[in-house]
């Protein structure tokens, strides 16, 4: 069995001062601990003009390499960093290179909604392939059609089991309703509702006025006197989900919970989410949240074990779908 090497982006300004302990990147050290492996040593630094320099600090020849990198903010920096790390592993004769991307940036532009638009989800997929990536592991990609843009194998995993386990452990009223904050998330919300005590489903219909702007129109379904669990793949500026929550309150919802896998939290998300409209905002650690993006209603769940199990199954040529059955 070839060795499994887990790498992440250890950023160091000076080669002579390379950190001996891995930098806390939230989910990454937990993944390594679950797998029982040490994080591989990799040096990343910047030239004066901002160019990225990468050097592996140990041999990966003949190894299965798993590069863990969320392409969150700063998106372009993290994405380019991932490309350069892949290239370094390829030139170091790694047996296989798997990019483990808990949050896949640029996935929202997955089609041409208007003329002369770029499809950046396809572009990012092409660039990963051209860099030398053999396989990709992504979690809750914004649109599953984007999986078809890859010319290499993709394992798509879900953060829902982590959130469902947490909700099942809480003492929440049995009178639940799962709400999709928009029509595009109905399939996701329906699957969530089925697993959450086979709860009923409601849908918020909205019409988007522009990027990061939305207008709630009306509610499909009954939420009066119920605890509403809103489910989405990500929360960016929180405009959609807070507008939808306000509508649910107007329609008589007893309490509103917000659940998502990816806490992007671009301004003014924190102000909106911490305004008191939500009983709790439940997210995973697919994106590292600094202290200034935390607030009292926020609960961050770890998906490290889920990602680690996926890595182990891929390394052993096992079934990934069996993890979610």
XYZ file of N, CA, C and O in Angstrom, residues 34-233:
800
model
N -7.628 12.404 13.020
C -8.565 11.298 12.801
C -7.903 10.177 12.008
O -8.092 8.994 12.300
N -7.108 10.549 11.005
C -6.434 9.556 10.172
C -5.215 8.955 10.856
O -4.693 7.932 10.404
N -4.738 9.618 11.904
C -3.552 9.121 12.591
C -2.275 9.347 11.816
O -1.327 8.552 11.915
N -2.236 10.436 11.031
C -1.039 10.752 10.254
C -0.566 12.156 10.614
O -1.341 12.988 11.086
N 0.722 12.392 10.411
C 1.268 13.731 10.598
C 1.081 14.528 9.316
O 1.146 13.972 8.213
N 0.855 15.815 9.462
C 0.748 16.671 8.280
C 2.102 16.744 7.583
O 3.139 16.902 8.240
N 2.085 16.609 6.259
C 3.317 16.722 5.498
C 3.879 18.127 5.581
O 3.142 19.101 5.783
N 5.169 18.230 5.424
C 5.836 19.536 5.525
C 5.918 20.177 4.140
O 6.421 19.580 3.196
N 5.414 21.377 4.050
C 5.429 22.109 2.791
C 5.681 23.581 3.091
O 5.127 24.132 4.047
N 6.547 24.191 2.300
C 6.907 25.594 2.486
C 6.243 26.439 1.409
O 6.347 26.136 0.219
N 5.520 27.469 1.839
C 4.913 28.407 0.899
C 5.284 29.817 1.343
O 5.113 30.170 2.511
N 5.817 30.600 0.424
C 6.121 31.990 0.758
C 5.875 32.865 -0.462
O 5.581 32.362 -1.554
N 5.984 34.147 -0.283
C 5.712 35.112 -1.345
C 6.992 35.856 -1.726
O 7.781 36.237 -0.862
N 7.183 36.043 -3.031
C 8.217 36.946 -3.496
C 7.741 38.386 -3.279
O 6.576 38.634 -2.945
N 8.632 39.340 -3.471
C 8.300 40.736 -3.204
C 7.128 41.229 -4.037
O 6.358 42.087 -3.600
N 6.963 40.680 -5.247
C 5.868 41.131 -6.113
C 4.583 40.327 -5.901
O 3.613 40.489 -6.640
N 4.577 39.423 -4.918
C 3.376 38.661 -4.599
C 3.314 37.281 -5.215
O 2.363 36.531 -4.943
N 4.275 36.912 -6.057
C 4.279 35.580 -6.647
C 4.443 34.512 -5.562
O 5.106 34.726 -4.553
N 3.844 33.359 -5.790
C 3.827 32.277 -4.802
C 4.966 31.297 -5.068
O 5.166 30.850 -6.203
N 5.690 30.977 -4.018
C 6.783 29.994 -4.092
C 6.412 28.794 -3.232
O 5.983 28.943 -2.084
N 6.550 27.586 -3.781
C 6.218 26.357 -3.053
C 7.381 25.386 -3.146
O 7.960 25.179 -4.221
N 7.720 24.790 -2.013
C 8.725 23.720 -1.983
C 8.281 22.669 -0.969
O 8.007 22.991 0.192
N 8.185 21.413 -1.412
C 7.882 20.321 -0.490
C 9.111 20.062 0.368
O 10.237 20.030 -0.135
N 8.893 19.841 1.649
C 9.995 19.633 2.583
C 10.238 18.159 2.893
O 11.009 17.825 3.788
N 9.590 17.275 2.157
C 9.807 15.846 2.310
C 9.441 15.157 0.997
O 8.741 15.725 0.151
N 9.926 13.943 0.823
C 9.682 13.211 -0.417
C 8.243 12.710 -0.480
O 7.701 12.206 0.506
N 7.645 12.851 -1.666
C 6.306 12.302 -1.904
C 6.332 11.326 -3.084
O 5.290 10.961 -3.612
N 7.513 10.920 -3.490
C 7.648 10.009 -4.637
C 6.877 8.720 -4.381
O 7.053 8.052 -3.361
N 5.994 8.394 -5.304
C 5.212 7.169 -5.200
C 4.110 7.202 -4.160
O 3.534 6.160 -3.846
N 3.774 8.387 -3.632
C 2.759 8.501 -2.580
C 1.431 9.007 -3.130
O 1.385 9.698 -4.151
N 0.354 8.658 -2.437
C -0.951 9.268 -2.685
C -1.005 10.550 -1.866
O -1.030 10.513 -0.631
N -1.024 11.698 -2.544
C -0.979 12.986 -1.866
C -2.380 13.594 -1.841
O -3.067 13.639 -2.867
N -2.791 14.070 -0.674
C -4.080 14.741 -0.504
C -3.799 16.172 -0.060
O -3.291 16.400 1.035
N -4.107 17.118 -0.927
C -3.893 18.540 -0.656
C -5.205 19.150 -0.158
O -6.188 19.193 -0.901
N -5.229 19.595 1.080
C -6.441 20.137 1.671
C -6.392 21.656 1.592
O -5.507 22.285 2.175
N -7.341 22.238 0.865
C -7.340 23.689 0.683
C -8.747 24.156 0.326
O -9.295 23.785 -0.715
N -9.350 24.958 1.189
C -10.613 25.606 0.842
C -10.314 26.860 0.031
O -9.465 27.661 0.428
N -10.986 27.011 -1.090
C -10.738 28.188 -1.933
C -11.717 29.299 -1.552
O -12.518 29.755 -2.364
N -11.626 29.707 -0.280
C -12.443 30.795 0.240
C -11.624 32.084 0.188
O -10.538 32.120 -0.367
N -12.129 33.132 0.799
C -11.442 34.423 0.771
C -10.091 34.351 1.502
O -10.009 33.767 2.594
N -9.012 34.859 0.868
C -8.934 35.468 -0.468
C -8.938 34.383 -1.553
O -8.002 33.587 -1.655
N -9.998 34.358 -2.343
C -10.262 33.263 -3.274
C -9.138 33.088 -4.291
O -8.628 31.973 -4.494
N -8.743 34.165 -4.942
C -7.737 34.050 -5.993
C -6.390 33.585 -5.446
O -5.694 32.784 -6.078
N -6.009 34.088 -4.256
C -4.765 33.667 -3.622
C -4.797 32.172 -3.303
O -3.860 31.436 -3.602
N -5.882 31.725 -2.684
C -5.981 30.323 -2.282
C -6.045 29.387 -3.481
O -5.482 28.290 -3.456
N -6.733 29.803 -4.535
C -6.846 28.970 -5.720
C -5.494 28.843 -6.421
O -5.065 27.742 -6.786
N -4.802 29.958 -6.583
C -3.480 29.921 -7.224
C -2.486 29.127 -6.379
O -1.664 28.373 -6.903
N -2.593 29.272 -5.077
C -1.736 28.519 -4.164
C -1.944 27.017 -4.360
O -0.981 26.233 -4.382
N -3.201 26.617 -4.521
C -3.518 25.210 -4.735
C -2.928 24.714 -6.050
O -2.355 23.613 -6.112
N -3.039 25.514 -7.113
C -2.462 25.124 -8.401
C -0.955 24.888 -8.290
O -0.420 23.904 -8.825
N -0.270 25.789 -7.602
C 1.187 25.688 -7.491
C 1.572 24.481 -6.635
O 2.548 23.785 -6.932
N 0.805 24.207 -5.575
C 1.084 23.029 -4.745
C 0.900 21.743 -5.541
O 1.682 20.799 -5.418
N -0.152 21.703 -6.367
C -0.378 20.522 -7.215
C 0.797 20.322 -8.157
O 1.306 19.205 -8.336
N 1.242 21.403 -8.780
C 2.367 21.317 -9.718
C 3.632 20.821 -9.017
O 4.375 19.997 -9.561
N 3.865 21.308 -7.802
C 5.044 20.881 -7.041
C 4.986 19.384 -6.751
O 5.997 18.678 -6.865
N 3.805 18.887 -6.377
C 3.654 17.451 -6.091
C 3.832 16.613 -7.353
O 4.439 15.539 -7.322
N 3.302 17.098 -8.460
C 3.436 16.370 -9.727
C 4.900 16.258 -10.135
O 5.363 15.190 -10.541
N 5.635 17.365 -9.998
C 7.054 17.358 -10.378
C 7.918 16.594 -9.380
O 9.067 16.251 -9.689
N 7.354 16.319 -8.175
C 8.068 15.523 -7.175
C 7.709 14.040 -7.278
O 8.024 13.257 -6.391
N 7.037 13.660 -8.374
C 6.726 12.254 -8.692
C 5.746 11.604 -7.726
O 5.875 10.429 -7.384
N 4.743 12.366 -7.294
C 3.685 11.766 -6.482
C 2.922 10.745 -7.317
O 2.723 10.930 -8.521
N 2.508 9.663 -6.691
C 1.761 8.626 -7.422
C 0.412 9.143 -7.875
O -0.028 8.930 -9.004
N -0.287 9.849 -6.975
C -1.567 10.469 -7.313
C -1.715 11.731 -6.480
O -1.167 11.842 -5.378
N -2.470 12.683 -7.008
C -2.693 13.954 -6.320
C -4.193 14.203 -6.254
O -4.866 14.296 -7.287
N -4.707 14.294 -5.037
C -6.123 14.573 -4.822
C -6.268 15.928 -4.144
O -5.681 16.157 -3.082
N -7.024 16.809 -4.766
C -7.311 18.109 -4.158
C -8.563 17.970 -3.309
O -9.642 17.667 -3.821
N -8.415 18.152 -2.004
C -9.540 18.092 -1.077
C -9.979 19.532 -0.822
O -9.277 20.296 -0.162
N -11.125 19.910 -1.374
C -11.575 21.304 -1.350
C -12.897 21.372 -0.590
O -13.980 21.231 -1.182
N -12.845 21.560 0.745
C -14.102 21.618 1.515
C -15.063 22.685 0.992
O -16.270 22.467 0.956
N -14.515 23.857 0.613
C -15.353 24.888 -0.023
C -14.741 25.232 -1.369
O -13.607 25.684 -1.447
N -15.511 25.005 -2.443
C -15.020 25.211 -3.803
C -15.488 26.570 -4.313
O -16.665 26.767 -4.612
N -14.562 27.525 -4.361
C -14.891 28.857 -4.848
C -15.148 28.879 -6.346
O -14.777 27.959 -7.062
N -15.782 29.903 -6.816
C -16.137 30.118 -8.223
C -17.220 29.158 -8.720
O -17.550 29.160 -9.911
N -17.792 28.348 -7.833
C -18.797 27.376 -8.275
C -20.148 28.013 -8.571
O -20.995 27.402 -9.216
N -20.366 29.250 -8.110
C -21.677 29.874 -8.321
C -21.912 30.260 -9.774
O -23.047 30.252 -10.240
N -20.862 30.597 -10.497
C -21.009 30.937 -11.925
C -20.927 29.641 -12.727
O -19.901 29.304 -13.320
N -22.022 28.875 -12.713
C -22.021 27.543 -13.312
C -22.821 27.469 -14.614
O -23.007 26.395 -15.168
N -23.302 28.617 -15.096
C -24.069 28.637 -16.345
C -24.092 30.074 -16.863
O -23.721 31.009 -16.147
N -24.550 30.234 -18.084
C -24.708 31.571 -18.649
C -26.149 32.026 -18.451
O -27.045 31.666 -19.212
N -26.361 32.801 -17.389
C -27.702 33.328 -17.122
C -27.994 34.535 -17.995
O -29.145 34.850 -18.268
N -26.932 35.236 -18.422
C -27.060 36.389 -19.304
C -25.969 36.303 -20.364
O -25.027 35.520 -20.256
N -26.110 37.110 -21.407
C -25.127 37.100 -22.477
C -23.755 37.582 -22.018
O -23.643 38.412 -21.114
N -22.717 37.025 -22.635
C -21.320 37.459 -22.431
C -20.819 37.237 -21.008
O -19.955 37.943 -20.524
N -21.371 36.225 -20.320
C -20.894 35.873 -18.980
C -19.885 34.729 -19.062
O -19.964 33.882 -19.950
N -18.954 34.706 -18.120
C -18.000 33.600 -18.015
C -18.602 32.493 -17.153
O -19.405 32.746 -16.253
N -18.243 31.244 -17.431
C -18.638 30.107 -16.603
C -17.393 29.707 -15.814
O -16.623 28.840 -16.217
N -17.183 30.363 -14.683
C -15.935 30.184 -13.941
C -15.840 28.829 -13.249
O -14.742 28.377 -12.921
N -16.977 28.172 -12.993
C -16.926 26.831 -12.411
C -16.202 25.873 -13.357
O -15.375 25.063 -12.928
N -16.484 25.989 -14.648
C -15.811 25.159 -15.645
C -14.342 25.551 -15.776
O -13.462 24.693 -15.893
N -14.057 26.851 -15.738
C -12.677 27.322 -15.841
C -11.830 26.798 -14.685
O -10.714 26.307 -14.888
N -12.359 26.891 -13.445
C -11.619 26.405 -12.282
C -11.387 24.901 -12.371
O -10.308 24.406 -12.013
N -12.383 24.167 -12.861
C -12.223 22.720 -13.028
C -11.134 22.401 -14.042
O -10.306 21.505 -13.826
N -11.112 23.144 -15.151
C -10.076 22.933 -16.172
C -8.683 23.220 -15.625
O -7.724 22.488 -15.907
N -8.560 24.283 -14.851
C -7.255 24.675 -14.320
C -6.724 23.638 -13.331
O -5.512 23.377 -13.294
N -7.605 23.052 -12.538
C -7.179 21.995 -11.620
C -6.629 20.794 -12.392
O -5.606 20.215 -12.023
N -7.314 20.443 -13.466
C -6.862 19.317 -14.293
C -5.524 19.621 -14.949
O -4.607 18.795 -14.942
N -5.401 20.813 -15.521
C -4.169 21.188 -16.206
C -2.990 21.299 -15.241
O -1.839 21.056 -15.624
N -3.253 21.650 -13.991
C -2.175 21.753 -13.004
C -1.592 20.389 -12.669
O -0.446 20.296 -12.207
N -2.377 19.319 -12.900
C -1.882 17.971 -12.641
C -2.662 17.210 -11.594
O -2.220 16.160 -11.134
N -3.841 17.700 -11.234
C -4.669 17.036 -10.236
C -5.292 15.768 -10.836
O -5.763 15.776 -11.980
N -5.293 14.664 -10.083
C -5.854 13.396 -10.552
C -7.284 13.170 -10.079
O -8.038 12.430 -10.707
N -7.648 13.774 -8.970
C -8.968 13.573 -8.384
C -9.296 14.768 -7.503
O -8.406 15.411 -6.967
N -10.593 15.035 -7.346
C -11.035 16.147 -6.507
C -12.092 15.639 -5.530
O -12.948 14.828 -5.887
N -11.982 16.098 -4.290
C -13.021 15.861 -3.283
C -13.598 17.220 -2.916
O -12.868 18.116 -2.471
N -14.887 17.407 -3.122
C -15.540 18.675 -2.787
C -16.721 18.400 -1.865
O -17.282 17.304 -1.864
N -17.092 19.412 -1.100
C -18.216 19.276 -0.178
C -19.293 20.287 -0.525
O -19.009 21.491 -0.629
N -20.495 19.804 -0.709
C -21.662 20.662 -0.966
C -21.353 21.754 -1.978
O -21.452 22.948 -1.691
N -20.977 21.347 -3.183
C -20.732 22.316 -4.250
C -22.043 23.033 -4.558
O -23.130 22.463 -4.413
N -21.950 24.293 -4.953
C -23.143 25.138 -5.078
C -24.184 24.537 -6.017
O -25.385 24.606 -5.750
N -23.747 23.964 -7.107
C -24.663 23.327 -8.052
C -24.045 22.004 -8.508
O -22.906 21.986 -8.980
N -24.794 20.926 -8.373
C -24.231 19.616 -8.711
C -23.924 19.484 -10.201
O -23.146 18.623 -10.586
N -24.527 20.340 -11.036
C -24.201 20.261 -12.466
C -22.735 20.609 -12.712
O -22.148 20.175 -13.707
N -22.133 21.370 -11.794
C -20.725 21.746 -11.938
C -19.805 20.536 -11.826
O -18.658 20.586 -12.279
N -20.286 19.438 -11.244
C -19.477 18.221 -11.154
C -19.171 17.683 -12.541
O -18.141 17.040 -12.762
N -20.066 17.943 -13.485
C -19.858 17.485 -14.854
C -18.818 18.280 -15.605
O -18.425 17.905 -16.721
N -18.345 19.392 -15.029
C -17.334 20.212 -15.681
C -15.928 19.631 -15.529
O -14.996 20.072 -16.198
N -15.770 18.669 -14.628
C -14.456 18.074 -14.389
C -14.211 16.921 -15.352
O -15.099 16.106 -15.601
N -13.000 16.850 -15.872
C -12.594 15.734 -16.727
C -11.827 14.683 -15.937
O -11.214 13.787 -16.522
N -11.820 14.814 -14.614
C -11.190 13.851 -13.716
C -12.229 13.412 -12.696
O -13.266 14.072 -12.532
N -12.002 12.293 -11.992
C -12.999 11.831 -11.007
C -13.229 12.857 -9.900
O -12.296 13.516 -9.432
N -14.484 12.986 -9.483
C -14.870 13.892 -8.405
C -15.700 13.120 -7.389
O -16.649 12.426 -7.753
N -15.336 13.247 -6.117
C -16.137 12.687 -5.029
C -16.832 13.850 -4.341
O -16.178 14.741 -3.785
N -18.149 13.833 -4.389
C -18.949 14.920 -3.811
C -19.516 14.455 -2.481
O -20.283 13.487 -2.427
N -19.132 15.123 -1.400
C -19.622 14.758 -0.085
C -20.526 15.871 0.452
O -20.570 16.970 -0.092
N -21.242 15.556 1.529
C -22.267 16.462 2.027
C -22.054 16.773 3.509
O -21.674 15.894 4.292
N -22.322 18.018 3.874
C -22.225 18.414 5.276
C -23.502 18.160 6.051
O -23.537 18.308 7.276
N -24.568 17.751 5.355
C -25.863 17.551 6.010
C -25.820 16.577 7.190
O -26.445 16.846 8.220
N -25.123 15.424 7.085
C -25.127 14.488 8.225
C -24.644 15.112 9.527
O -25.178 14.815 10.602
N -23.654 15.993 9.440
C -23.123 16.649 10.638
C -24.185 17.554 11.265
O -24.388 17.546 12.480
N -24.869 18.321 10.420
C -25.908 19.234 10.919
C -27.116 18.459 11.427
O -27.703 18.804 12.470
N -27.497 17.401 10.732
C -28.640 16.591 11.154
C -28.396 15.945 12.509
O -29.287 15.908 13.363
N -27.189 15.420 12.721
C -26.856 14.808 14.012
C -26.966 15.827 15.141
O -27.445 15.519 16.240
N -26.518 17.055 14.849
C -26.577 18.105 15.868
C -28.029 18.470 16.197
O -28.404 18.571 17.370
N -28.843 18.645 15.169
C -30.246 19.006 15.389
C -30.997 17.893 16.117
O -31.851 18.158 16.971
N -30.655 16.647 15.786
C -31.313 15.513 16.437
C -30.987 15.451 17.925
O -31.777 14.934 18.725
N -29.817 15.984 18.291
C -29.395 15.944 19.697
C -29.981 17.097 20.516
O -29.892 17.091 21.742
N -30.581 18.089 19.832
C -31.134 19.249 20.530
C -32.601 19.008 20.916
O -33.302 18.215 20.292
N -33.040 19.715 21.939
C -34.443 19.632 22.352
C -35.218 20.731 21.630
O -35.424 21.828 22.134
N -35.623 20.413 20.407
C -36.399 21.356 19.604
C -37.831 20.832 19.502
O -38.057 19.621 19.470
N -38.753 21.725 19.444
C -40.162 21.342 19.304
C -40.330 20.343 18.165
O -39.678 20.435 17.125
N -41.204 19.363 18.386
C -41.454 18.358 17.358
C -42.189 18.949 16.153
O -42.224 18.348 15.093
N -42.786 20.114 16.338
C -43.532 20.740 15.250
C -42.557 21.525 14.375
O -42.455 22.741 14.445
N -41.830 20.791 13.536
C -40.787 21.381 12.701
C -41.258 21.559 11.266
O -42.142 20.838 10.792
N -40.648 22.500 10.586
C -40.817 22.640 9.149
C -39.467 23.050 8.567
O -38.800 23.937 9.088
N -39.044 22.356 7.527
C -37.797 22.688 6.846
C -38.114 23.657 5.718
O -39.056 23.434 4.944
N -37.336 24.731 5.625
C -37.619 25.793 4.657
C -36.440 25.966 3.707
O -35.295 26.071 4.149
N -36.753 26.009 2.427
C -35.749 26.378 1.427
C -35.837 27.887 1.210
O -36.913 28.409 0.910
N -34.716 28.620 1.356
C -34.775 30.078 1.212
C -34.983 30.554 -0.217
O -35.230 31.732 -0.448
N -34.880 29.637 -1.182
C -35.173 29.980 -2.572
C -35.580 28.723 -3.319
O -35.409 27.597 -2.839
N -36.109 28.903 -4.501
C -36.600 27.771 -5.299
C -35.462 26.839 -5.698
O -35.636 25.619 -5.775
N -34.271 27.402 -5.935
C -33.131 26.590 -6.372
C -32.661 25.590 -5.337
O -31.985 24.616 -5.681
N -33.012 25.799 -4.064
C -32.559 24.889 -3.015
C -33.593 23.882 -2.572
O -33.425 23.235 -1.535
N -34.649 23.718 -3.359
C -35.752 22.831 -2.959
C -35.290 21.382 -2.825
O -35.647 20.692 -1.865
N -34.499 20.898 -3.767
C -34.046 19.502 -3.727
C -33.239 19.253 -2.456
O -33.409 18.240 -1.769
N -32.353 20.194 -2.144
C -31.528 20.072 -0.933
C -32.406 20.058 0.322
O -32.231 19.240 1.212
N -33.366 20.994 0.381
C -34.234 21.097 1.551
C -35.140 19.879 1.687
O -35.400 19.412 2.805
N -35.604 19.351 0.565
C -36.480 18.174 0.609
C -35.737 16.970 1.188
O -36.269 16.229 2.023
N -34.491 16.774 0.739
C -33.690 15.657 1.262
C -33.415 15.842 2.750
O -33.437 14.877 3.526
N -33.168 17.082 3.152
C -32.918 17.396 4.559
C -34.159 17.111 5.395
O -34.081 16.520 6.474
N -35.321 17.535 4.899
C -36.579 17.343 5.621
C -36.912 15.865 5.806
O -37.397 15.446 6.858
N -36.623 15.079 4.787
C -36.921 13.648 4.857
C -36.120 12.982 5.965
O -36.616 12.091 6.668
N -34.871 13.419 6.119
C -34.003 12.817 7.141
C -34.254 13.409 8.524
O -33.905 12.785 9.531
N -34.829 14.604 8.588
C -35.111 15.240 9.870
C -36.550 14.945 10.282
O -37.452 15.772 10.151
N -36.768 13.730 10.761
C -38.083 13.301 11.259
C -39.168 13.420 10.192
O -40.355 13.583 10.513
N -38.771 13.356 8.910
C -39.735 13.453 7.805
C -40.600 14.712 7.948
O -41.827 14.689 7.784
N -39.923 15.830 8.230
C -40.609 17.104 8.478
C -41.233 17.638 7.193
O -40.773 17.334 6.082
N -42.269 18.460 7.298
C -42.861 19.081 6.106
C -41.905 20.119 5.516
O -40.952 20.557 6.160
N -42.223 20.538 4.295
C -41.344 21.443 3.556
C -42.084 22.729 3.195
O -43.260 22.703 2.843
N -41.366 23.839 3.296
C -41.889 25.134 2.835
C -40.830 25.788 1.952
O -39.635 25.486 2.075
N -41.282 26.671 1.063
C -40.375 27.305 0.107
C -40.614 28.804 0.090
O -41.769 29.258 0.064
N -39.534 29.566 0.123
C -39.631 31.016 -0.018
C -39.341 31.367 -1.473
O -38.274 31.027 -2.000
N -40.286 32.021 -2.110
C -40.103 32.433 -3.505
C -39.564 33.856 -3.529
O -40.097 34.748 -2.877
N -38.480 34.059 -4.252
C -37.871 35.392 -4.327
C -37.457 35.670 -5.765
O -37.286 34.752 -6.569
N -37.282 36.935 -6.044
C -36.763 37.345 -7.340
C -35.531 38.201 -7.110
O -35.597 39.230 -6.435
N -34.412 37.756 -7.644
C -33.149 38.447 -7.424
C -33.051 39.690 -8.304
O -33.297 39.642 -9.501
N -32.677 40.803 -7.689
C -32.537 42.067 -8.406
C -31.120 42.281 -8.943
O -30.901 43.088 -9.818
N -30.162 41.561 -8.400
C -28.765 41.692 -8.834
C -27.908 40.811 -7.960
O -28.397 40.124 -7.063
N -26.586 40.765 -8.213
C -25.685 39.948 -7.415
C -25.718 40.409 -5.966
O -25.590 41.594 -5.665
N -25.859 39.420 -5.044
C -25.903 39.679 -3.601
C -27.083 40.578 -3.197
O -27.050 41.232 -2.168
N -28.128 40.621 -4.028
C -29.343 41.374 -3.710
C -30.548 40.489 -4.027
O -30.564 39.794 -5.032
N -31.526 40.500 -3.151
C -32.703 39.676 -3.413
C -33.944 40.325 -2.817
O -33.860 41.142 -1.900
N -35.091 39.955 -3.338
C -36.363 40.472 -2.842
C -37.297 39.305 -2.603
O -37.597 38.547 -3.525
N -37.722 39.106 -1.377
C -38.623 38.015 -1.047
C -40.024 38.351 -1.534
O -40.510 39.462 -1.299
N -40.671 37.415 -2.178
C -42.005 37.668 -2.720
C -43.098 37.037 -1.862
O -43.933 37.730 -1.327
N -43.083 35.701 -1.706
C -44.109 35.074 -0.892
C -43.678 33.685 -0.442
O -42.668 33.159 -0.914
N -44.460 33.127 0.451
C -44.143 31.834 1.056
C -45.063 30.749 0.515
O -46.270 30.938 0.405
N -44.467 29.610 0.185
C -45.232 28.436 -0.239
C -45.156 27.417 0.886
O -44.084 26.862 1.159
N -46.259 27.176 1.560
C -46.267 26.247 2.688
C -46.720 26.930 3.964
O -46.935 28.140 4.010
N -46.851 26.121 5.025
C -47.374 26.622 6.310
C -46.283 26.568 7.368
O -45.667 25.518 7.591
N -46.023 27.704 8.031
C -45.017 27.745 9.100
C -45.616 28.273 10.406
O -44.895 28.396 11.399
N -46.880 28.585 10.444
C -47.498 29.205 11.614
C -47.392 28.296 12.840
O -47.803 27.133 12.820
N -46.805 28.848 13.926
C -46.659 28.110 15.170
C -45.592 27.040 15.141
O -45.487 26.248 16.085
N -44.795 26.984 14.084
C -43.784 25.933 13.937
C -42.367 26.487 14.086
O -42.142 27.690 13.966
N -41.443 25.583 14.339
C -40.022 25.927 14.364
C -39.483 25.708 12.951
O -39.519 24.590 12.427
N -39.010 26.781 12.336
C -38.542 26.715 10.948
C -37.041 26.479 10.913
O -36.269 27.205 11.557
N -36.629 25.469 10.152
C -35.211 25.158 9.954
C -34.873 25.520 8.512
O -35.275 24.822 7.575
N -34.161 26.635 8.323
C -33.798 27.060 6.974
C -32.481 26.399 6.576
O -31.510 26.415 7.334
N -32.447 25.833 5.369
C -31.293 25.061 4.915
C -30.763 25.633 3.608
O -31.525 25.882 2.671
N -29.453 25.848 3.562
C -28.812 26.312 2.334
C -27.404 25.738 2.280
O -26.890 25.227 3.290
N -26.763 25.829 1.113
C -25.390 25.319 1.006
C -24.384 26.313 1.559
O -23.362 25.937 2.108
